[in-house]
mmCIF file of C-alpha atoms and ligand atoms in Angstrom:
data_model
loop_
_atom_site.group_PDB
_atom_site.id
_atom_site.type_symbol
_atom_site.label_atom_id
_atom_site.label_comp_id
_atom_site.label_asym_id
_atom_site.label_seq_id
_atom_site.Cartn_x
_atom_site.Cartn_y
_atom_site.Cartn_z
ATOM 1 C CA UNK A 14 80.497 88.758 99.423
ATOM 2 C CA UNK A 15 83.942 88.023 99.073
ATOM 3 C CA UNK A 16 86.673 88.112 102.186
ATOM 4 C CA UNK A 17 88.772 90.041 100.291
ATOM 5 C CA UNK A 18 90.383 93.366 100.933
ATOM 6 C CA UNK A 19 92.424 94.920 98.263
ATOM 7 C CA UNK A 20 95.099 97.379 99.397
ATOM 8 C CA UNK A 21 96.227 99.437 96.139
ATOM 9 C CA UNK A 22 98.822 101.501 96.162
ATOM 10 C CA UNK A 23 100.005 104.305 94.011
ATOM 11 C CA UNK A 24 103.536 105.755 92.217
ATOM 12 C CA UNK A 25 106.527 105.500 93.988
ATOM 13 C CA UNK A 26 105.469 103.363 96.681
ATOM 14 C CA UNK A 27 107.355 100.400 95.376
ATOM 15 C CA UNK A 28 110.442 102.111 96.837
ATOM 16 C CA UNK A 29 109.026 102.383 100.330
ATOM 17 C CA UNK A 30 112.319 101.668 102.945
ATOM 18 C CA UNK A 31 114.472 102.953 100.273
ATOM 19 C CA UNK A 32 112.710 106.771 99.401
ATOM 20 C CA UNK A 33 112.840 109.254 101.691
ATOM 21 C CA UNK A 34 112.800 106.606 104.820
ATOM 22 C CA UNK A 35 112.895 110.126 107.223
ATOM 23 C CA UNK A 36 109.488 110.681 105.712
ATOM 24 C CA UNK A 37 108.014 107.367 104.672
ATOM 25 C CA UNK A 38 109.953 105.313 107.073
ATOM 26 C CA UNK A 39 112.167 101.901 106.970
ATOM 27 C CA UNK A 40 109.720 99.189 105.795
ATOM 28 C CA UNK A 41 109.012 97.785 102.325
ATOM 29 C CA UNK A 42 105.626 97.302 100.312
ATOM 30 C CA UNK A 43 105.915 93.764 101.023
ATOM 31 C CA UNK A 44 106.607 93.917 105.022
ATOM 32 C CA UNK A 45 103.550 95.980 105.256
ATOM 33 C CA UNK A 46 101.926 93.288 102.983
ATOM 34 C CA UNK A 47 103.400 90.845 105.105
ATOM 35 C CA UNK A 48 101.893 92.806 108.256
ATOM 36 C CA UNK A 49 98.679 92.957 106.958
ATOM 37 C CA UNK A 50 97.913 89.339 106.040
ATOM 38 C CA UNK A 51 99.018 88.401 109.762
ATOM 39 C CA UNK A 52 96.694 90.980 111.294
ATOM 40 C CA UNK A 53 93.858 89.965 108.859
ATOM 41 C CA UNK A 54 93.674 86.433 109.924
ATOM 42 C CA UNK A 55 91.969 87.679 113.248
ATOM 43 C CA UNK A 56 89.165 88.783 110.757
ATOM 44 C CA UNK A 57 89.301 85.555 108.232
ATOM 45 C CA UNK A 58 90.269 88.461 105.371
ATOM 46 C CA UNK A 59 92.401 88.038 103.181
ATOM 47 C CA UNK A 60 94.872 91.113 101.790
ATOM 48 C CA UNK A 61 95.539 91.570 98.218
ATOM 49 C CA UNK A 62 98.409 94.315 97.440
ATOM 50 C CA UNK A 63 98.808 96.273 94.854
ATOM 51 C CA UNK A 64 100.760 99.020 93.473
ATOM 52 C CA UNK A 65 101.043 100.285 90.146
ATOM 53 C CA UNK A 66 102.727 104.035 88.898
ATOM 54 C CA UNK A 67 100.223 104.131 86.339
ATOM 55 C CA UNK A 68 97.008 106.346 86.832
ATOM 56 C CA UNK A 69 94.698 103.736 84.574
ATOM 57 C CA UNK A 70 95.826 100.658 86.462
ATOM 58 C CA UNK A 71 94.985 101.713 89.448
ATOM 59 C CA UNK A 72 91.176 103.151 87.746
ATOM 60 C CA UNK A 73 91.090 99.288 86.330
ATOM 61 C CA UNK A 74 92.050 97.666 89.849
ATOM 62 C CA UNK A 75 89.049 99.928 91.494
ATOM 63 C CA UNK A 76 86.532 98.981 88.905
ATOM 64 C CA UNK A 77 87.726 94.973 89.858
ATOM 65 C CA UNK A 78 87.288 95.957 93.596
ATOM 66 C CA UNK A 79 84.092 96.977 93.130
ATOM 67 C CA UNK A 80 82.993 93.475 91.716
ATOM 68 C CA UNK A 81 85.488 91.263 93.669
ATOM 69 C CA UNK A 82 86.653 93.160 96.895
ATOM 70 C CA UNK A 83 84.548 93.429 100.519
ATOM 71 C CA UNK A 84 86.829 96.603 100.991
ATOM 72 C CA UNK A 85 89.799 99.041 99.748
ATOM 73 C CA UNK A 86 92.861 100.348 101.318
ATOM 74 C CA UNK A 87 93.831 102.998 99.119
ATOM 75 C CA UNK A 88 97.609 104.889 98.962
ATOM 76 C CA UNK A 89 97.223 106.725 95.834
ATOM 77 C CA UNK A 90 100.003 108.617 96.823
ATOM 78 C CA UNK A 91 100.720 111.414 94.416
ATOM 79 C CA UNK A 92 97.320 110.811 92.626
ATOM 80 C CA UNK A 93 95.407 111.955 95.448
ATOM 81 C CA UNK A 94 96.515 115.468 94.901
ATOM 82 C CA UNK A 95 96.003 115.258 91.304
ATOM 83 C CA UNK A 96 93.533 112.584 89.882
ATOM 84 C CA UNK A 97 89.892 113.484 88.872
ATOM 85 C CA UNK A 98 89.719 109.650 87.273
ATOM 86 C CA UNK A 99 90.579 108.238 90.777
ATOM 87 C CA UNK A 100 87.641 110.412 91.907
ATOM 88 C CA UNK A 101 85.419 109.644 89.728
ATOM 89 C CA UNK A 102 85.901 105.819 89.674
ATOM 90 C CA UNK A 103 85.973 105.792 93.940
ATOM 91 C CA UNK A 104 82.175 107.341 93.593
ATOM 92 C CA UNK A 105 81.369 103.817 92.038
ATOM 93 C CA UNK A 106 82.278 101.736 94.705
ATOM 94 C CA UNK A 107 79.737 100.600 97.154
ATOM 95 C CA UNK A 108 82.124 98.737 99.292
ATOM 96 C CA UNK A 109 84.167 100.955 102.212
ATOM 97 C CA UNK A 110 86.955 102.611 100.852
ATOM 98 C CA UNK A 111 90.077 103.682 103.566
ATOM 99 C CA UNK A 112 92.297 106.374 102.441
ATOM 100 C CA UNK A 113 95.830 105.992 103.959
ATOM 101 C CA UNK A 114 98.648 108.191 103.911
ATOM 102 C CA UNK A 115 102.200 107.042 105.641
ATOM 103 C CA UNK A 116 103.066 110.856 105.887
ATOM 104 C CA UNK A 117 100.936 113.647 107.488
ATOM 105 C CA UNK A 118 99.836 115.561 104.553
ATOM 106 C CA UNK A 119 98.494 118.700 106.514
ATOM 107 C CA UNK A 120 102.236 119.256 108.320
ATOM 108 C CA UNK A 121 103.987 119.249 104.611
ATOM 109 C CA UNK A 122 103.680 121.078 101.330
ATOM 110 C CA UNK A 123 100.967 123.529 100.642
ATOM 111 C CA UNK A 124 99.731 121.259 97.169
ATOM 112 C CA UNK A 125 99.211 117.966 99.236
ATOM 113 C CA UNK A 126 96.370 120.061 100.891
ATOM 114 C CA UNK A 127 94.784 119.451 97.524
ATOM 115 C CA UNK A 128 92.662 116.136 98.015
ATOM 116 C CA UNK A 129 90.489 114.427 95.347
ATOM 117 C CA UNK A 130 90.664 110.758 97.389
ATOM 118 C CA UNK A 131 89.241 112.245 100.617
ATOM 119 C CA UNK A 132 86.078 114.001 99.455
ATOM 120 C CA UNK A 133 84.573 110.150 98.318
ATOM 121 C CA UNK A 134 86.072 107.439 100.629
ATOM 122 C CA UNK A 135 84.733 106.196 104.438
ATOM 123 C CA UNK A 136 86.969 108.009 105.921
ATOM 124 C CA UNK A 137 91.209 108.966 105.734
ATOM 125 C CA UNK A 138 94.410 108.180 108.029
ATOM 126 C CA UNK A 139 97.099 110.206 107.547
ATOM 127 C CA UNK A 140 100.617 110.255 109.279
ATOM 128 C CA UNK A 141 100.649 107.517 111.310
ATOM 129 C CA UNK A 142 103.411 105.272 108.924
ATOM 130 C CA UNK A 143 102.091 101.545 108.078
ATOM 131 C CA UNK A 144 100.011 101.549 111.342
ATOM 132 C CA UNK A 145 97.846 103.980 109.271
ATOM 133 C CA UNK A 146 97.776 100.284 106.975
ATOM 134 C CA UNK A 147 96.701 98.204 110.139
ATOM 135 C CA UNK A 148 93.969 101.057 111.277
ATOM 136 C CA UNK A 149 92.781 100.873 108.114
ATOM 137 C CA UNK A 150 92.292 97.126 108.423
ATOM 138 C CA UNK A 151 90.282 97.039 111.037
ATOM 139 C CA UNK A 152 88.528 99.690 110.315
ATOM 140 C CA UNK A 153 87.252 97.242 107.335
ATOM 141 C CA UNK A 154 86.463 94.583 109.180
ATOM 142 C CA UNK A 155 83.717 96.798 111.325
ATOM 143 C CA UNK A 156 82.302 98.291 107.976
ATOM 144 C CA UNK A 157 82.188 94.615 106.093
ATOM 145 C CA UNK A 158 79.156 92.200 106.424
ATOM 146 C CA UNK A 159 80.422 89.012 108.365
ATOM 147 C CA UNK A 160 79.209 86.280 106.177
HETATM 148 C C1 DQA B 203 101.853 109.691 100.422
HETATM 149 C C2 DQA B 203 101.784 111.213 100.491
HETATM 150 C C3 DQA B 203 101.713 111.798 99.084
HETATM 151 O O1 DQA B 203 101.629 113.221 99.154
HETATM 152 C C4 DQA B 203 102.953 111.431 98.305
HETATM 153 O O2 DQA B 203 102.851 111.916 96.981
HETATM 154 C C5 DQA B 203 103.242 109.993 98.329
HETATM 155 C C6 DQA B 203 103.033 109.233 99.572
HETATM 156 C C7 DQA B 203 102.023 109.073 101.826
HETATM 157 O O3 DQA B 203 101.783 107.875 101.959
HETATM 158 O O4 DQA B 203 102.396 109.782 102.768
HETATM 159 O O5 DQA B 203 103.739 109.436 97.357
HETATM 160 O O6 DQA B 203 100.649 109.197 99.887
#
């Protein structure tokens, strides 16, 4: 089994720092990348990030995951409230899936109480920022098989 943890991550998160940093907070995609990879080493993982806007890339990078990845951190950010394909392609992964949300989705909007990520991964962290990343993490590296 590969060491690999693939952390995908859906629309909009690309401008993470820059969107709504009251909400979502001050760091980038790539510092929590960056964070990641440094806390990973302590488990000899290795993070690969992803994020895509597009609803089929992120279906094709699960389907990969499945094959190539020990685990998943998944953001599918707007997607979770909407996507019966993300659903349907998470109840083909055997590997631990983490669902992580930067924001706590019960304190906002009535329609992110709608959830089609939650019902079919290991388990969900919600508004805890990109600790919620680093929970996540090691989180994984309980659920994986240590070589
Ligand atoms: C989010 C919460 C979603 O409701 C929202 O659509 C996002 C980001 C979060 O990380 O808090 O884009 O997934």
């Amino acid at each position: 089994m590969p060491r690999v943890i693939s952390c995908i991550n859906g629309p909009t998160l690309n401008l993470l720092g820059e969107r709504e940093p009251e909400i979502y907070g001050a760091m980038s995609l790539k510092d929590i990348g960056d964070l990641l990879s440094e806390e990973a080493k302590a488990f000899a993982l290795t993070v690969e990030m992803k994020q895509s806007n597009s609803e089929g890339q992120l279906v094709d990078w699960l389907q990969d995951a499945r094959k190539n990845a020990a685990g998943v951190i998944l953001n599918a950010a707007a997607y979770s409230h909407t996507s019966i394909a993300l659903h349907d392609v998470l109840r083909t992964l055997d590997i631990p899936v983490i669902e992580v949300h930067l924001s706590n989705l019960a304190a906002r909007e009535e329609f992110r109480s709608t959830n089609y990520i939650s019902p079919v991964v290991k388990g969900s962290i919600a508004g805890l920022g990109p600790t919620g990343y680093v929970l996540a993490l090691k989180a994984l590296a309980t659920l994986i098989p240590s070589n």
